[in-house]
mmCIF file with all atom_site columns, C-alpha atoms in Angstrom:
data_model
loop_
_atom_site.group_PDB
_atom_site.id
_atom_site.type_symbol
_atom_site.label_atom_id
_atom_site.label_alt_id
_atom_site.label_comp_id
_atom_site.label_asym_id
_atom_site.label_entity_id
_atom_site.label_seq_id
_atom_site.pdbx_PDB_ins_code
_atom_site.Cartn_x
_atom_site.Cartn_y
_atom_site.Cartn_z
_atom_site.occupancy
_atom_site.B_iso_or_equiv
_atom_site.pdbx_formal_charge
_atom_site.auth_seq_id
_atom_site.auth_comp_id
_atom_site.auth_asym_id
_atom_site.auth_atom_id
_atom_site.pdbx_PDB_model_num
ATOM 1  C CA . MET T 1 1  ? 0.000   0.000  0.000   1.00 0.00 ? 1  MET T CA 1
ATOM 2  C CA . PRO T 1 2  ? 1.439   3.423  -0.907  1.00 0.00 ? 2  PRO T CA 1
ATOM 3  C CA . MET T 1 3  ? 2.642   5.507  1.995   1.00 0.00 ? 3  MET T CA 1
ATOM 4  C CA . ASP T 1 4  ? 0.225   8.398  1.289   1.00 0.00 ? 4  ASP T CA 1
ATOM 5  C CA . VAL T 1 5  ? -2.848  6.160  1.399   1.00 0.00 ? 5  VAL T CA 1
ATOM 6  C CA . GLU T 1 6  ? -1.733  4.502  4.634   1.00 0.00 ? 6  GLU T CA 1
ATOM 7  C CA . HIS T 1 7  ? -1.036  7.902  6.167   1.00 0.00 ? 7  HIS T CA 1
ATOM 8  C CA . LEU T 1 8  ? -4.519  9.122  5.219   1.00 0.00 ? 8  LEU T CA 1
ATOM 9  C CA . ARG T 1 9  ? -6.112  5.982  6.618   1.00 0.00 ? 9  ARG T CA 1
ATOM 10 C CA . ILE T 1 10 ? -4.357  6.464  9.952   1.00 0.00 ? 10 ILE T CA 1
ATOM 11 C CA . GLN T 1 11 ? -5.210  10.152 10.008  1.00 0.00 ? 11 GLN T CA 1
ATOM 12 C CA . GLY T 1 12 ? -8.844  9.472  9.146   1.00 0.00 ? 12 GLY T CA 1
ATOM 13 C CA . SER T 1 13 ? -9.275  6.964  11.944  1.00 0.00 ? 13 SER T CA 1
ATOM 14 C CA . ALA T 1 14 ? -7.985  9.433  14.530  1.00 0.00 ? 14 ALA T CA 1
ATOM 15 C CA . ARG T 1 15 ? -10.801 11.886 13.846  1.00 0.00 ? 15 ARG T CA 1
ATOM 16 C CA . PRO T 1 16 ? -13.943 11.606 15.953  1.00 0.00 ? 16 PRO T CA 1
ATOM 17 C CA . GLU T 1 17 ? -16.853 10.107 14.045  1.00 0.00 ? 17 GLU T CA 1
ATOM 18 C CA . ARG T 1 18 ? -19.752 12.385 13.288  1.00 0.00 ? 18 ARG T CA 1
ATOM 19 C CA . MET T 1 19 ? -23.088 10.783 13.918  1.00 0.00 ? 19 MET T CA 1
ATOM 20 C CA . TYR T 1 20 ? -26.516 12.042 12.982  1.00 0.00 ? 20 TYR T CA 1
ATOM 21 C CA . PRO T 1 21 ? -29.525 11.171 15.115  1.00 0.00 ? 21 PRO T CA 1
ATOM 22 C CA . PRO T 1 22 ? -30.924 7.907  13.680  1.00 0.00 ? 22 PRO T CA 1
ATOM 23 C CA . ASP T 1 23 ? -34.140 9.489  12.414  1.00 0.00 ? 23 ASP T CA 1
ATOM 24 C CA . ILE T 1 24 ? -32.431 12.121 10.231  1.00 0.00 ? 24 ILE T CA 1
ATOM 25 C CA . LEU T 1 25 ? -31.408 9.952  7.272   1.00 0.00 ? 25 LEU T CA 1
ATOM 26 C CA . PRO T 1 26 ? -34.889 8.477  6.638   1.00 0.00 ? 26 PRO T CA 1
ATOM 27 C CA . GLN T 1 27 ? -36.435 11.947 6.975   1.00 0.00 ? 27 GLN T CA 1
ATOM 28 C CA . LEU T 1 28 ? -33.872 13.421 4.603   1.00 0.00 ? 28 LEU T CA 1
ATOM 29 C CA . GLN T 1 29 ? -34.430 10.668 2.051   1.00 0.00 ? 29 GLN T CA 1
ATOM 30 C CA . SER T 1 30 ? -38.190 11.064 2.280   1.00 0.00 ? 30 SER T CA 1
ATOM 31 C CA . LEU T 1 31 ? -38.071 14.848 1.875   1.00 0.00 ? 31 LEU T CA 1
ATOM 32 C CA . LEU T 1 32 ? -35.726 14.629 -1.090  1.00 0.00 ? 32 LEU T CA 1
ATOM 33 C CA . ALA T 1 33 ? -37.897 11.965 -2.729  1.00 0.00 ? 33 ALA T CA 1
ATOM 34 C CA . ASP T 1 34 ? -41.004 14.093 -2.232  1.00 0.00 ? 34 ASP T CA 1
ATOM 35 C CA . LEU T 1 35 ? -39.270 17.139 -3.717  1.00 0.00 ? 35 LEU T CA 1
ATOM 36 C CA . ALA T 1 36 ? -38.065 15.070 -6.676  1.00 0.00 ? 36 ALA T CA 1
ATOM 37 C CA . ASP T 1 37 ? -41.633 13.858 -7.288  1.00 0.00 ? 37 ASP T CA 1
ATOM 38 C CA . ILE T 1 38 ? -42.958 17.422 -7.183  1.00 0.00 ? 38 ILE T CA 1
ATOM 39 C CA . ASP T 1 39 ? -40.238 18.621 -9.564  1.00 0.00 ? 39 ASP T CA 1
ATOM 40 C CA . PHE T 1 40 ? -40.747 15.708 -11.945 1.00 0.00 ? 40 PHE T CA 1
ATOM 41 C CA . THR T 1 41 ? -44.495 16.317 -12.097 1.00 0.00 ? 41 THR T CA 1
ATOM 42 C CA . CYS T 1 42 ? -43.910 19.996 -12.772 1.00 0.00 ? 42 CYS T CA 1
ATOM 43 C CA . GLU T 1 43 ? -41.479 19.222 -15.594 1.00 0.00 ? 43 GLU T CA 1
ATOM 44 C CA . LYS T 1 44 ? -43.986 16.824 -17.176 1.00 0.00 ? 44 LYS T CA 1
ATOM 45 C CA . ASP T 1 45 ? -46.726 19.450 -16.923 1.00 0.00 ? 45 ASP T CA 1
ATOM 46 C CA . LEU T 1 46 ? -44.453 22.126 -18.392 1.00 0.00 ? 46 LEU T CA 1
ATOM 47 C CA . GLU T 1 47 ? -43.639 19.894 -21.330 1.00 0.00 ? 47 GLU T CA 1
ATOM 48 C CA . ARG T 1 48 ? -47.324 19.139 -21.876 1.00 0.00 ? 48 ARG T CA 1
ATOM 49 C CA . ILE T 1 49 ? -48.125 22.873 -21.899 1.00 0.00 ? 49 ILE T CA 1
ATOM 50 C CA . ARG T 1 50 ? -45.286 23.639 -24.306 1.00 0.00 ? 50 ARG T CA 1
ATOM 51 C CA . ARG T 1 51 ? -46.475 20.968 -26.720 1.00 0.00 ? 51 ARG T CA 1
ATOM 52 C CA . SER T 1 52 ? -50.125 21.961 -26.569 1.00 0.00 ? 52 SER T CA 1
ATOM 53 C CA . PRO T 1 53 ? -51.694 23.682 -29.575 1.00 0.00 ? 53 PRO T CA 1
ATOM 54 C CA . THR T 1 54 ? -52.817 26.554 -27.330 1.00 0.00 ? 54 THR T CA 1
ATOM 55 C CA . GLY T 1 55 ? -51.777 30.115 -28.191 1.00 0.00 ? 55 GLY T CA 1
ATOM 56 C CA . GLU T 1 56 ? -48.548 31.508 -26.770 1.00 0.00 ? 56 GLU T CA 1
ATOM 57 C CA . ASP T 1 57 ? -50.306 34.028 -24.514 1.00 0.00 ? 57 ASP T CA 1
ATOM 58 C CA . HIS T 1 58 ? -52.415 31.290 -22.959 1.00 0.00 ? 58 HIS T CA 1
ATOM 59 C CA . LYS T 1 59 ? -49.324 29.062 -22.602 1.00 0.00 ? 59 LYS T CA 1
ATOM 60 C CA . ARG T 1 60 ? -47.496 31.841 -20.723 1.00 0.00 ? 60 ARG T CA 1
ATOM 61 C CA . THR T 1 61 ? -50.456 32.205 -18.362 1.00 0.00 ? 61 THR T CA 1
ATOM 62 C CA . MET T 1 62 ? -50.611 28.449 -17.815 1.00 0.00 ? 62 MET T CA 1
ATOM 63 C CA . VAL T 1 63 ? -46.857 28.212 -17.222 1.00 0.00 ? 63 VAL T CA 1
ATOM 64 C CA . ALA T 1 64 ? -46.950 31.090 -14.719 1.00 0.00 ? 64 ALA T CA 1
ATOM 65 C CA . ALA T 1 65 ? -49.793 29.409 -12.807 1.00 0.00 ? 65 ALA T CA 1
ATOM 66 C CA . LEU T 1 66 ? -47.988 26.074 -12.887 1.00 0.00 ? 66 LEU T CA 1
ATOM 67 C CA . LEU T 1 67 ? -44.746 27.559 -11.581 1.00 0.00 ? 67 LEU T CA 1
ATOM 68 C CA . LEU T 1 68 ? -46.599 29.350 -8.791  1.00 0.00 ? 68 LEU T CA 1
ATOM 69 C CA . ARG T 1 69 ? -48.347 26.118 -7.795  1.00 0.00 ? 69 ARG T CA 1
ATOM 70 C CA . HIS T 1 70 ? -45.000 24.292 -7.993  1.00 0.00 ? 70 HIS T CA 1
ATOM 71 C CA . GLN T 1 71 ? -43.390 26.804 -5.660  1.00 0.00 ? 71 GLN T CA 1
ATOM 72 C CA . GLU T 1 72 ? -46.315 26.560 -3.227  1.00 0.00 ? 72 GLU T CA 1
ATOM 73 C CA . GLN T 1 73 ? -46.149 22.745 -3.242  1.00 0.00 ? 73 GLN T CA 1
ATOM 74 C CA . ARG T 1 74 ? -42.402 22.754 -2.589  1.00 0.00 ? 74 ARG T CA 1
ATOM 75 C CA . ALA T 1 75 ? -42.438 25.359 0.193   1.00 0.00 ? 75 ALA T CA 1
ATOM 76 C CA . PRO T 1 76 ? -43.375 23.116 3.151   1.00 0.00 ? 76 PRO T CA 1
ATOM 77 C CA . TYR T 1 77 ? -40.833 20.485 2.100   1.00 0.00 ? 77 TYR T CA 1
ATOM 78 C CA . VAL T 1 78 ? -38.090 23.075 1.764   1.00 0.00 ? 78 VAL T CA 1
ATOM 79 C CA . GLU T 1 79 ? -38.980 24.400 5.222   1.00 0.00 ? 79 GLU T CA 1
ATOM 80 C CA . GLU T 1 80 ? -38.727 20.875 6.659   1.00 0.00 ? 80 GLU T CA 1
ATOM 81 C CA . LEU T 1 81 ? -35.431 20.367 4.867   1.00 0.00 ? 81 LEU T CA 1
ATOM 82 C CA . THR T 1 82 ? -34.085 23.606 6.338   1.00 0.00 ? 82 THR T CA 1
ATOM 83 C CA . ALA T 1 83 ? -35.183 22.556 9.837   1.00 0.00 ? 83 ALA T CA 1
ATOM 84 C CA . LEU T 1 84 ? -33.553 19.165 9.347   1.00 0.00 ? 84 LEU T CA 1
ATOM 85 C CA . GLN T 1 85 ? -30.360 20.844 8.188   1.00 0.00 ? 85 GLN T CA 1
ATOM 86 C CA . GLU T 1 86 ? -30.358 22.951 11.355  1.00 0.00 ? 86 GLU T CA 1
ATOM 87 C CA . ARG T 1 87 ? -30.753 19.800 13.474  1.00 0.00 ? 87 ARG T CA 1
ATOM 88 C CA . MET T 1 88 ? -27.836 18.224 11.643  1.00 0.00 ? 88 MET T CA 1
ATOM 89 C CA . ARG T 1 89 ? -25.703 21.317 12.086  1.00 0.00 ? 89 ARG T CA 1
ATOM 90 C CA . ALA T 1 90 ? -26.564 21.532 15.796  1.00 0.00 ? 90 ALA T CA 1
ATOM 91 C CA . GLY T 1 91 ? -25.417 17.958 16.275  1.00 0.00 ? 91 GLY T CA 1
ATOM 92 C CA . PHE T 1 92 ? -21.872 18.913 15.270  1.00 0.00 ? 92 PHE T CA 1
ATOM 93 C CA . GLU T 1 93 ? -21.440 22.016 17.362  1.00 0.00 ? 93 GLU T CA 1
#
């Protein structure tokens, strides 16, 4: 094993391990999955609007409404994610 790798391994093991509370990872995964679902649905809806035969003015109105709804749907999840991030940060102080 090269000297540099061995040195890093020894150094790495001397550092204290950082541990999150056990409920954080499942919450984080769930929030990120929910946000991904919301974003994916929005992208599908945007594409459907763009491909529709509707006039450009109506498309702009529909897109604006969709993006507003998207932002409103995401807001509570982003707030939870921010709170979770604060809990994680507090665990390392």
